[in-house]
């Protein structure tokens, strides 16, 4: 993570942290060695103290280049989430001319169901296996499902893929906020709500991409399955391929360019004090 501009200040923070980490690690071991652990609200006091040490270290480090990179990378989740939702309203009329209008309204329901399940399921995975791994895998999974959705031969397949897209997008969005909140000082917490502005950008990006594709490669308004074949209605499929490609680029940038570290707070909650100290 980034440090203060003054290397001396950074060193003092590190020395202070190391001392506290050593103390809290010993407290943690001793509290469990006795066989009886006094808890506060069901939580080991040593764990509470360890988390306080991490909080003080994050406050001392401040908001630097690493935090800006993490903010930008977490913004990808908001962008992907909005592109997925907006694309449904653009794709539905085009797909209805090809597949028929009977099940058109199910796409939105499938998407929101996926978002809900993803936030709950992937959020639980992140709590158990680490924020960073699930965070990176979620946006990659979203890119793959979005591209595959372009090959849907009917409503049933398209609804399944839309639900899976929502699952990965919803999980990614939930972890975005958690990971960022656990890495920034308290006075910068406003940045979390500021990320919502990216939703507007996602609307614009999706609309600009869809416009030429749906106009030039889609069936004319009023077409029916009898007059609108797959070959004449490739616009919405091209849209999903393009959005899937964008999601893939963002997942690669997140993994290899704007590389993040595991959340120190999650490491503390797992008792991995040495790893948390190394991250700080």
PDB file of C-alpha atoms in Angstrom:
ATOM      1  CA  UNK A   1       0.000   0.000   0.000  1.00  0.00           C
ATOM      2  CA  UNK A   2       1.205   3.596  -0.448  1.00  0.00           C
ATOM      3  CA  UNK A   3       2.969   5.391   2.401  1.00  0.00           C
ATOM      4  CA  UNK A   4       3.505   8.981   3.403  1.00  0.00           C
ATOM      5  CA  UNK A   5       5.681  11.146   1.207  1.00  0.00           C
ATOM      6  CA  UNK A   6       8.104  11.382   4.094  1.00  0.00           C
ATOM      7  CA  UNK A   7       9.900   8.044   4.392  1.00  0.00           C
ATOM      8  CA  UNK A   8      10.673   8.753   8.025  1.00  0.00           C
ATOM      9  CA  UNK A   9       6.988   8.996   8.845  1.00  0.00           C
ATOM     10  CA  UNK A  10       6.350   5.755   6.972  1.00  0.00           C
ATOM     11  CA  UNK A  11       9.091   4.007   8.898  1.00  0.00           C
ATOM     12  CA  UNK A  12       7.717   5.232  12.222  1.00  0.00           C
ATOM     13  CA  UNK A  13       4.269   3.950  11.300  1.00  0.00           C
ATOM     14  CA  UNK A  14       5.750   0.573  10.421  1.00  0.00           C
ATOM     15  CA  UNK A  15       7.734   0.361  13.668  1.00  0.00           C
ATOM     16  CA  UNK A  16       4.697   1.345  15.695  1.00  0.00           C
ATOM     17  CA  UNK A  17       2.566  -1.205  13.879  1.00  0.00           C
ATOM     18  CA  UNK A  18       5.109  -3.995  14.246  1.00  0.00           C
ATOM     19  CA  UNK A  19       5.258  -3.457  17.983  1.00  0.00           C
ATOM     20  CA  UNK A  20       1.510  -3.522  18.356  1.00  0.00           C
ATOM     21  CA  UNK A  21       1.128  -6.479  16.053  1.00  0.00           C
ATOM     22  CA  UNK A  22       3.629  -8.462  18.112  1.00  0.00           C
ATOM     23  CA  UNK A  23       1.776  -7.567  21.284  1.00  0.00           C
ATOM     24  CA  UNK A  24      -1.629  -8.449  19.899  1.00  0.00           C
ATOM     25  CA  UNK A  25      -0.373 -11.689  18.392  1.00  0.00           C
ATOM     26  CA  UNK A  26       0.916 -12.763  21.792  1.00  0.00           C
ATOM     27  CA  UNK A  27      -2.360 -11.748  23.416  1.00  0.00           C
ATOM     28  CA  UNK A  28      -4.222 -13.784  20.822  1.00  0.00           C
ATOM     29  CA  UNK A  29      -2.116 -16.894  21.485  1.00  0.00           C
ATOM     30  CA  UNK A  30      -2.332 -16.580  25.270  1.00  0.00           C
ATOM     31  CA  UNK A  31      -6.080 -16.054  25.254  1.00  0.00           C
ATOM     32  CA  UNK A  32      -6.562 -19.380  23.492  1.00  0.00           C
ATOM     33  CA  UNK A  33      -3.835 -21.244  25.380  1.00  0.00           C
ATOM     34  CA  UNK A  34      -5.796 -21.107  28.630  1.00  0.00           C
ATOM     35  CA  UNK A  35      -8.669 -23.025  27.105  1.00  0.00           C
ATOM     36  CA  UNK A  36     -11.172 -20.396  28.253  1.00  0.00           C
ATOM     37  CA  UNK A  37     -11.655 -17.292  26.143  1.00  0.00           C
ATOM     38  CA  UNK A  38     -13.575 -14.292  27.437  1.00  0.00           C
ATOM     39  CA  UNK A  39     -15.541 -12.741  24.605  1.00  0.00           C
ATOM     40  CA  UNK A  40     -17.255  -9.442  23.907  1.00  0.00           C
ATOM     41  CA  UNK A  41     -20.423 -10.027  21.953  1.00  0.00           C
ATOM     42  CA  UNK A  42     -19.057 -13.436  20.968  1.00  0.00           C
ATOM     43  CA  UNK A  43     -15.781 -11.955  19.635  1.00  0.00           C
ATOM     44  CA  UNK A  44     -12.355 -12.568  21.145  1.00  0.00           C
ATOM     45  CA  UNK A  45     -11.097  -9.264  22.664  1.00  0.00           C
ATOM     46  CA  UNK A  46      -7.697  -9.926  21.098  1.00  0.00           C
ATOM     47  CA  UNK A  47      -9.321  -9.896  17.659  1.00  0.00           C
ATOM     48  CA  UNK A  48     -11.013  -6.593  18.459  1.00  0.00           C
ATOM     49  CA  UNK A  49      -7.671  -5.144  19.522  1.00  0.00           C
ATOM     50  CA  UNK A  50      -5.973  -6.427  16.375  1.00  0.00           C
ATOM     51  CA  UNK A  51      -8.618  -4.777  14.206  1.00  0.00           C
ATOM     52  CA  UNK A  52      -8.084  -1.516  16.077  1.00  0.00           C
ATOM     53  CA  UNK A  53      -4.376  -1.691  15.272  1.00  0.00           C
ATOM     54  CA  UNK A  54      -5.157  -2.143  11.566  1.00  0.00           C
ATOM     55  CA  UNK A  55      -7.588   0.776  11.681  1.00  0.00           C
ATOM     56  CA  UNK A  56      -4.941   3.038  13.208  1.00  0.00           C
ATOM     57  CA  UNK A  57      -2.397   1.954  10.598  1.00  0.00           C
ATOM     58  CA  UNK A  58      -4.800   2.656   7.710  1.00  0.00           C
ATOM     59  CA  UNK A  59      -5.554   6.072   9.198  1.00  0.00           C
ATOM     60  CA  UNK A  60      -1.831   6.820   9.479  1.00  0.00           C
ATOM     61  CA  UNK A  61      -1.113   5.726   5.902  1.00  0.00           C
ATOM     62  CA  UNK A  62      -3.781   8.005   4.463  1.00  0.00           C
ATOM     63  CA  UNK A  63      -5.146   8.037   0.927  1.00  0.00           C
ATOM     64  CA  UNK A  64      -2.441   7.651  -1.705  1.00  0.00           C
ATOM     65  CA  UNK A  65      -1.735   6.074  -5.068  1.00  0.00           C
ATOM     66  CA  UNK A  66      -2.711   2.567  -4.014  1.00  0.00           C
ATOM     67  CA  UNK A  67      -6.075   3.740  -2.705  1.00  0.00           C
ATOM     68  CA  UNK A  68      -6.745   5.685  -5.909  1.00  0.00           C
ATOM     69  CA  UNK A  69      -5.918   2.615  -7.985  1.00  0.00           C
ATOM     70  CA  UNK A  70      -8.185   0.466  -5.842  1.00  0.00           C
ATOM     71  CA  UNK A  71     -10.991   3.024  -6.166  1.00  0.00           C
ATOM     72  CA  UNK A  72     -10.616   3.033  -9.945  1.00  0.00           C
ATOM     73  CA  UNK A  73     -10.562  -0.765 -10.051  1.00  0.00           C
ATOM     74  CA  UNK A  74     -13.635  -1.046  -7.816  1.00  0.00           C
ATOM     75  CA  UNK A  75     -15.375   1.393 -10.142  1.00  0.00           C
ATOM     76  CA  UNK A  76     -15.236  -1.327 -12.785  1.00  0.00           C
ATOM     77  CA  UNK A  77     -17.811  -3.234 -10.758  1.00  0.00           C
ATOM     78  CA  UNK A  78     -20.259  -0.340 -10.864  1.00  0.00           C
ATOM     79  CA  UNK A  79     -19.665   0.071 -14.586  1.00  0.00           C
ATOM     80  CA  UNK A  80     -20.230  -3.623 -15.307  1.00  0.00           C
ATOM     81  CA  UNK A  81     -23.336  -3.714 -13.134  1.00  0.00           C
ATOM     82  CA  UNK A  82     -24.959  -0.828 -14.968  1.00  0.00           C
ATOM     83  CA  UNK A  83     -23.982  -2.051 -18.426  1.00  0.00           C
ATOM     84  CA  UNK A  84     -25.650  -5.377 -17.662  1.00  0.00           C
ATOM     85  CA  UNK A  85     -28.882  -3.753 -16.491  1.00  0.00           C
ATOM     86  CA  UNK A  86     -29.088  -1.223 -19.315  1.00  0.00           C
ATOM     87  CA  UNK A  87     -28.332  -3.826 -21.968  1.00  0.00           C
ATOM     88  CA  UNK A  88     -31.454  -5.785 -20.990  1.00  0.00           C
ATOM     89  CA  UNK A  89     -33.769  -2.916 -21.917  1.00  0.00           C
ATOM     90  CA  UNK A  90     -31.960  -2.610 -25.247  1.00  0.00           C
ATOM     91  CA  UNK A  91     -31.788  -6.315 -26.040  1.00  0.00           C
ATOM     92  CA  UNK A  92     -35.327  -7.317 -25.052  1.00  0.00           C
ATOM     93  CA  UNK A  93     -37.197  -5.646 -27.967  1.00  0.00           C
ATOM     94  CA  UNK A  94     -34.707  -7.023 -30.490  1.00  0.00           C
ATOM     95  CA  UNK A  95     -34.777 -10.545 -29.066  1.00  0.00           C
ATOM     96  CA  UNK A  96     -38.593 -10.443 -28.921  1.00  0.00           C
ATOM     97  CA  UNK A  97     -38.763  -9.923 -32.683  1.00  0.00           C
ATOM     98  CA  UNK A  98     -36.618 -13.035 -33.152  1.00  0.00           C
ATOM     99  CA  UNK A  99     -37.940 -15.324 -30.387  1.00  0.00           C
ATOM    100  CA  UNK A 100     -41.456 -13.937 -29.978  1.00  0.00           C
ATOM    101  CA  UNK A 101     -42.769 -11.623 -27.227  1.00  0.00           C
ATOM    102  CA  UNK A 102     -44.182 -14.257 -24.875  1.00  0.00           C
ATOM    103  CA  UNK A 103     -41.271 -14.478 -22.390  1.00  0.00           C
ATOM    104  CA  UNK A 104     -39.659 -11.109 -23.017  1.00  0.00           C
ATOM    105  CA  UNK A 105     -40.486  -9.693 -19.582  1.00  0.00           C
ATOM    106  CA  UNK A 106     -38.640 -12.520 -17.818  1.00  0.00           C
ATOM    107  CA  UNK A 107     -35.217 -11.105 -18.698  1.00  0.00           C
ATOM    108  CA  UNK A 108     -35.401  -8.360 -16.085  1.00  0.00           C
ATOM    109  CA  UNK A 109     -36.615 -10.816 -13.447  1.00  0.00           C
ATOM    110  CA  UNK A 110     -33.759 -13.202 -14.277  1.00  0.00           C
ATOM    111  CA  UNK A 111     -31.229 -10.402 -14.023  1.00  0.00           C
ATOM    112  CA  UNK A 112     -32.422  -9.164 -10.637  1.00  0.00           C
ATOM    113  CA  UNK A 113     -32.639 -12.704  -9.301  1.00  0.00           C
ATOM    114  CA  UNK A 114     -29.028 -13.228 -10.344  1.00  0.00           C
ATOM    115  CA  UNK A 115     -27.960  -9.954  -8.729  1.00  0.00           C
ATOM    116  CA  UNK A 116     -29.570 -10.963  -5.444  1.00  0.00           C
ATOM    117  CA  UNK A 117     -28.132 -14.472  -5.386  1.00  0.00           C
ATOM    118  CA  UNK A 118     -24.716 -13.199  -6.459  1.00  0.00           C
ATOM    119  CA  UNK A 119     -24.518 -10.596  -3.717  1.00  0.00           C
ATOM    120  CA  UNK A 120     -25.404 -13.218  -1.101  1.00  0.00           C
ATOM    121  CA  UNK A 121     -23.464 -16.191  -2.473  1.00  0.00           C
ATOM    122  CA  UNK A 122     -20.269 -14.497  -3.649  1.00  0.00           C
ATOM    123  CA  UNK A 123     -20.308 -12.260  -0.596  1.00  0.00           C
ATOM    124  CA  UNK A 124     -20.290 -15.366   1.584  1.00  0.00           C
ATOM    125  CA  UNK A 125     -17.456 -16.864  -0.462  1.00  0.00           C
ATOM    126  CA  UNK A 126     -15.480 -13.645  -0.012  1.00  0.00           C
ATOM    127  CA  UNK A 127     -15.949 -13.867   3.756  1.00  0.00           C
ATOM    128  CA  UNK A 128     -14.674 -17.436   3.818  1.00  0.00           C
ATOM    129  CA  UNK A 129     -11.982 -17.543   1.120  1.00  0.00           C
ATOM    130  CA  UNK A 130     -10.786 -13.963   0.869  1.00  0.00           C
ATOM    131  CA  UNK A 131     -11.939 -10.763  -0.777  1.00  0.00           C
ATOM    132  CA  UNK A 132      -9.302 -10.530  -3.496  1.00  0.00           C
ATOM    133  CA  UNK A 133      -9.775 -13.931  -5.155  1.00  0.00           C
ATOM    134  CA  UNK A 134     -13.565 -13.740  -5.400  1.00  0.00           C
ATOM    135  CA  UNK A 135     -13.390 -10.063  -6.375  1.00  0.00           C
ATOM    136  CA  UNK A 136     -11.162 -10.797  -9.366  1.00  0.00           C
ATOM    137  CA  UNK A 137     -12.993 -13.963 -10.402  1.00  0.00           C
ATOM    138  CA  UNK A 138     -16.422 -12.303 -10.363  1.00  0.00           C
ATOM    139  CA  UNK A 139     -15.755  -9.734 -13.069  1.00  0.00           C
ATOM    140  CA  UNK A 140     -13.997 -12.375 -15.189  1.00  0.00           C
ATOM    141  CA  UNK A 141     -17.012 -14.671 -14.873  1.00  0.00           C
ATOM    142  CA  UNK A 142     -19.281 -11.804 -15.872  1.00  0.00           C
ATOM    143  CA  UNK A 143     -17.266 -11.246 -19.047  1.00  0.00           C
ATOM    144  CA  UNK A 144     -17.475 -14.916 -20.042  1.00  0.00           C
ATOM    145  CA  UNK A 145     -21.223 -15.210 -19.396  1.00  0.00           C
ATOM    146  CA  UNK A 146     -21.943 -11.991 -21.293  1.00  0.00           C
ATOM    147  CA  UNK A 147     -20.092 -13.200 -24.365  1.00  0.00           C
ATOM    148  CA  UNK A 148     -21.761 -16.623 -24.227  1.00  0.00           C
ATOM    149  CA  UNK A 149     -25.204 -15.003 -23.942  1.00  0.00           C
ATOM    150  CA  UNK A 150     -24.737 -13.801 -27.517  1.00  0.00           C
ATOM    151  CA  UNK A 151     -25.122 -17.394 -28.713  1.00  0.00           C
ATOM    152  CA  UNK A 152     -28.533 -17.934 -27.069  1.00  0.00           C
ATOM    153  CA  UNK A 153     -30.906 -19.784 -29.451  1.00  0.00           C
ATOM    154  CA  UNK A 154     -34.098 -19.078 -27.468  1.00  0.00           C
ATOM    155  CA  UNK A 155     -35.599 -17.326 -24.446  1.00  0.00           C
ATOM    156  CA  UNK A 156     -34.763 -20.156 -22.051  1.00  0.00           C
ATOM    157  CA  UNK A 157     -31.046 -20.035 -22.789  1.00  0.00           C
ATOM    158  CA  UNK A 158     -30.950 -16.238 -22.784  1.00  0.00           C
ATOM    159  CA  UNK A 159     -32.678 -16.086 -19.386  1.00  0.00           C
ATOM    160  CA  UNK A 160     -30.196 -18.547 -17.910  1.00  0.00           C
ATOM    161  CA  UNK A 161     -27.204 -16.567 -19.141  1.00  0.00           C
ATOM    162  CA  UNK A 162     -28.732 -13.264 -18.036  1.00  0.00           C
ATOM    163  CA  UNK A 163     -29.208 -14.718 -14.555  1.00  0.00           C
ATOM    164  CA  UNK A 164     -25.576 -15.888 -14.481  1.00  0.00           C
ATOM    165  CA  UNK A 165     -24.389 -12.476 -15.650  1.00  0.00           C
ATOM    166  CA  UNK A 166     -26.390 -10.924 -12.831  1.00  0.00           C
ATOM    167  CA  UNK A 167     -24.921 -13.397 -10.340  1.00  0.00           C
ATOM    168  CA  UNK A 168     -21.340 -12.401 -11.117  1.00  0.00           C
ATOM    169  CA  UNK A 169     -22.149  -8.699 -11.447  1.00  0.00           C
ATOM    170  CA  UNK A 170     -24.091  -8.593  -8.180  1.00  0.00           C
ATOM    171  CA  UNK A 171     -21.380 -10.407  -6.272  1.00  0.00           C
ATOM    172  CA  UNK A 172     -18.693  -8.194  -7.727  1.00  0.00           C
ATOM    173  CA  UNK A 173     -20.537  -5.014  -6.774  1.00  0.00           C
ATOM    174  CA  UNK A 174     -20.989  -6.134  -3.165  1.00  0.00           C
ATOM    175  CA  UNK A 175     -17.309  -7.026  -2.800  1.00  0.00           C
ATOM    176  CA  UNK A 176     -16.227  -3.762  -4.463  1.00  0.00           C
ATOM    177  CA  UNK A 177     -17.713  -1.727  -1.634  1.00  0.00           C
ATOM    178  CA  UNK A 178     -16.437  -4.076   1.070  1.00  0.00           C
ATOM    179  CA  UNK A 179     -12.869  -4.229  -0.207  1.00  0.00           C
ATOM    180  CA  UNK A 180     -12.626  -0.475  -0.688  1.00  0.00           C
ATOM    181  CA  UNK A 181     -14.221   0.330   2.679  1.00  0.00           C
ATOM    182  CA  UNK A 182     -11.660  -1.894   4.407  1.00  0.00           C
ATOM    183  CA  UNK A 183      -8.695  -0.171   2.747  1.00  0.00           C
ATOM    184  CA  UNK A 184      -9.371   3.562   3.091  1.00  0.00           C
ATOM    185  CA  UNK A 185      -9.194   5.927   6.085  1.00  0.00           C
ATOM    186  CA  UNK A 186     -12.414   7.034   7.705  1.00  0.00           C
ATOM    187  CA  UNK A 187     -12.312  10.604   6.414  1.00  0.00           C
ATOM    188  CA  UNK A 188     -12.338   9.274   2.835  1.00  0.00           C
ATOM    189  CA  UNK A 189     -15.440   7.123   3.293  1.00  0.00           C
ATOM    190  CA  UNK A 190     -17.419   9.528   1.099  1.00  0.00           C
ATOM    191  CA  UNK A 191     -15.654   7.984  -1.899  1.00  0.00           C
ATOM    192  CA  UNK A 192     -17.881   4.914  -1.490  1.00  0.00           C
ATOM    193  CA  UNK A 193     -21.068   6.794  -2.322  1.00  0.00           C
ATOM    194  CA  UNK A 194     -19.278   8.791  -5.023  1.00  0.00           C
ATOM    195  CA  UNK A 195     -18.754   5.592  -7.008  1.00  0.00           C
ATOM    196  CA  UNK A 196     -22.477   5.571  -7.761  1.00  0.00           C
ATOM    197  CA  UNK A 197     -21.771   8.288 -10.323  1.00  0.00           C
ATOM    198  CA  UNK A 198     -20.192   5.613 -12.504  1.00  0.00           C
ATOM    199  CA  UNK A 199     -23.668   4.193 -13.115  1.00  0.00           C
ATOM    200  CA  UNK A 200     -24.446   7.205 -15.272  1.00  0.00           C
ATOM    201  CA  UNK A 201     -21.263   6.617 -17.236  1.00  0.00           C
ATOM    202  CA  UNK A 202     -22.308   2.982 -17.705  1.00  0.00           C
ATOM    203  CA  UNK A 203     -25.611   4.127 -19.193  1.00  0.00           C
ATOM    204  CA  UNK A 204     -23.844   6.338 -21.700  1.00  0.00           C
ATOM    205  CA  UNK A 205     -21.244   3.737 -22.693  1.00  0.00           C
ATOM    206  CA  UNK A 206     -23.828   1.008 -23.259  1.00  0.00           C
ATOM    207  CA  UNK A 207     -26.099   3.290 -25.257  1.00  0.00           C
ATOM    208  CA  UNK A 208     -23.286   4.504 -27.493  1.00  0.00           C
ATOM    209  CA  UNK A 209     -22.158   0.943 -28.201  1.00  0.00           C
ATOM    210  CA  UNK A 210     -25.682  -0.352 -28.811  1.00  0.00           C
ATOM    211  CA  UNK A 211     -26.817   2.455 -31.103  1.00  0.00           C
ATOM    212  CA  UNK A 212     -24.869   1.550 -34.274  1.00  0.00           C
ATOM    213  CA  UNK A 213     -25.091  -2.192 -33.642  1.00  0.00           C
ATOM    214  CA  UNK A 214     -28.856  -2.388 -33.183  1.00  0.00           C
ATOM    215  CA  UNK A 215     -29.599   0.076 -35.974  1.00  0.00           C
ATOM    216  CA  UNK A 216     -27.352  -1.509 -38.592  1.00  0.00           C
ATOM    217  CA  UNK A 217     -27.551  -5.183 -37.622  1.00  0.00           C
ATOM    218  CA  UNK A 218     -31.065  -5.548 -36.199  1.00  0.00           C
ATOM    219  CA  UNK A 219     -34.493  -6.333 -37.596  1.00  0.00           C
ATOM    220  CA  UNK A 220     -36.712  -3.308 -38.278  1.00  0.00           C
ATOM    221  CA  UNK A 221     -39.339  -2.390 -35.711  1.00  0.00           C
ATOM    222  CA  UNK A 222     -42.516  -4.454 -35.980  1.00  0.00           C
ATOM    223  CA  UNK A 223     -40.796  -7.592 -37.238  1.00  0.00           C
ATOM    224  CA  UNK A 224     -41.970 -11.029 -36.097  1.00  0.00           C
ATOM    225  CA  UNK A 225     -40.218 -14.391 -35.758  1.00  0.00           C
ATOM    226  CA  UNK A 226     -41.467 -15.199 -39.264  1.00  0.00           C
ATOM    227  CA  UNK A 227     -39.760 -12.137 -40.769  1.00  0.00           C
ATOM    228  CA  UNK A 228     -36.823 -11.734 -38.385  1.00  0.00           C
ATOM    229  CA  UNK A 229     -34.194 -14.454 -38.666  1.00  0.00           C
ATOM    230  CA  UNK A 230     -31.040 -14.806 -36.605  1.00  0.00           C
ATOM    231  CA  UNK A 231     -28.879 -13.685 -39.508  1.00  0.00           C
ATOM    232  CA  UNK A 232     -30.899 -10.486 -39.869  1.00  0.00           C
ATOM    233  CA  UNK A 233     -30.879  -9.755 -36.139  1.00  0.00           C
ATOM    234  CA  UNK A 234     -27.266 -10.024 -35.009  1.00  0.00           C
ATOM    235  CA  UNK A 235     -27.124  -6.548 -33.461  1.00  0.00           C
ATOM    236  CA  UNK A 236     -28.007  -7.552 -29.897  1.00  0.00           C
ATOM    237  CA  UNK A 237     -25.612 -10.486 -30.131  1.00  0.00           C
ATOM    238  CA  UNK A 238     -22.812  -8.178 -31.245  1.00  0.00           C
ATOM    239  CA  UNK A 239     -23.695  -5.942 -28.306  1.00  0.00           C
ATOM    240  CA  UNK A 240     -23.207  -8.760 -25.816  1.00  0.00           C
ATOM    241  CA  UNK A 241     -19.961  -9.827 -27.461  1.00  0.00           C
ATOM    242  CA  UNK A 242     -18.688  -6.255 -27.225  1.00  0.00           C
ATOM    243  CA  UNK A 243     -19.761  -5.832 -23.604  1.00  0.00           C
ATOM    244  CA  UNK A 244     -18.210  -9.187 -22.751  1.00  0.00           C
ATOM    245  CA  UNK A 245     -14.966  -8.030 -24.333  1.00  0.00           C
ATOM    246  CA  UNK A 246     -15.018  -4.818 -22.303  1.00  0.00           C
ATOM    247  CA  UNK A 247     -15.610  -6.791 -19.110  1.00  0.00           C
ATOM    248  CA  UNK A 248     -12.704  -9.068 -20.003  1.00  0.00           C
ATOM    249  CA  UNK A 249     -10.402  -6.080 -20.504  1.00  0.00           C
ATOM    250  CA  UNK A 250     -11.462  -4.675 -17.132  1.00  0.00           C
ATOM    251  CA  UNK A 251     -10.846  -8.020 -15.432  1.00  0.00           C
ATOM    252  CA  UNK A 252      -7.339  -8.208 -16.910  1.00  0.00           C
ATOM    253  CA  UNK A 253      -6.567  -4.621 -15.915  1.00  0.00           C
ATOM    254  CA  UNK A 254      -7.810  -5.359 -12.416  1.00  0.00           C
ATOM    255  CA  UNK A 255      -5.704  -8.523 -12.149  1.00  0.00           C
ATOM    256  CA  UNK A 256      -2.437  -7.427 -13.771  1.00  0.00           C
ATOM    257  CA  UNK A 257      -2.280  -3.618 -13.949  1.00  0.00           C
ATOM    258  CA  UNK A 258      -4.173  -2.230 -10.955  1.00  0.00           C
ATOM    259  CA  UNK A 259      -3.127  -5.112  -8.759  1.00  0.00           C
ATOM    260  CA  UNK A 260      -4.660  -5.147  -5.314  1.00  0.00           C
ATOM    261  CA  UNK A 261      -3.733  -6.849  -2.062  1.00  0.00           C
ATOM    262  CA  UNK A 262      -5.877  -8.898   0.256  1.00  0.00           C
ATOM    263  CA  UNK A 263      -7.940  -6.926   2.755  1.00  0.00           C
ATOM    264  CA  UNK A 264      -5.945  -6.596   5.999  1.00  0.00           C
ATOM    265  CA  UNK A 265      -9.188  -6.547   7.973  1.00  0.00           C
ATOM    266  CA  UNK A 266     -10.215  -9.888   6.501  1.00  0.00           C
ATOM    267  CA  UNK A 267      -6.795 -11.314   7.342  1.00  0.00           C
ATOM    268  CA  UNK A 268      -7.176 -10.101  10.927  1.00  0.00           C
ATOM    269  CA  UNK A 269     -10.618 -11.702  11.168  1.00  0.00           C
ATOM    270  CA  UNK A 270      -8.986 -15.000  10.151  1.00  0.00           C
ATOM    271  CA  UNK A 271      -6.186 -14.609  12.688  1.00  0.00           C
ATOM    272  CA  UNK A 272      -3.549 -14.121   9.964  1.00  0.00           C
ATOM    273  CA  UNK A 273      -1.769 -11.310  11.765  1.00  0.00           C
ATOM    274  CA  UNK A 274       1.603 -11.693  10.060  1.00  0.00           C
ATOM    275  CA  UNK A 275       0.030 -11.508   6.597  1.00  0.00           C
ATOM    276  CA  UNK A 276      -2.010  -8.483   7.649  1.00  0.00           C
ATOM    277  CA  UNK A 277       1.160  -6.748   8.825  1.00  0.00           C
ATOM    278  CA  UNK A 278       2.854  -7.475   5.487  1.00  0.00           C
ATOM    279  CA  UNK A 279      -0.101  -6.001   3.571  1.00  0.00           C
ATOM    280  CA  UNK A 280       0.006  -2.834   5.671  1.00  0.00           C
TER     281      UNK A 280
END
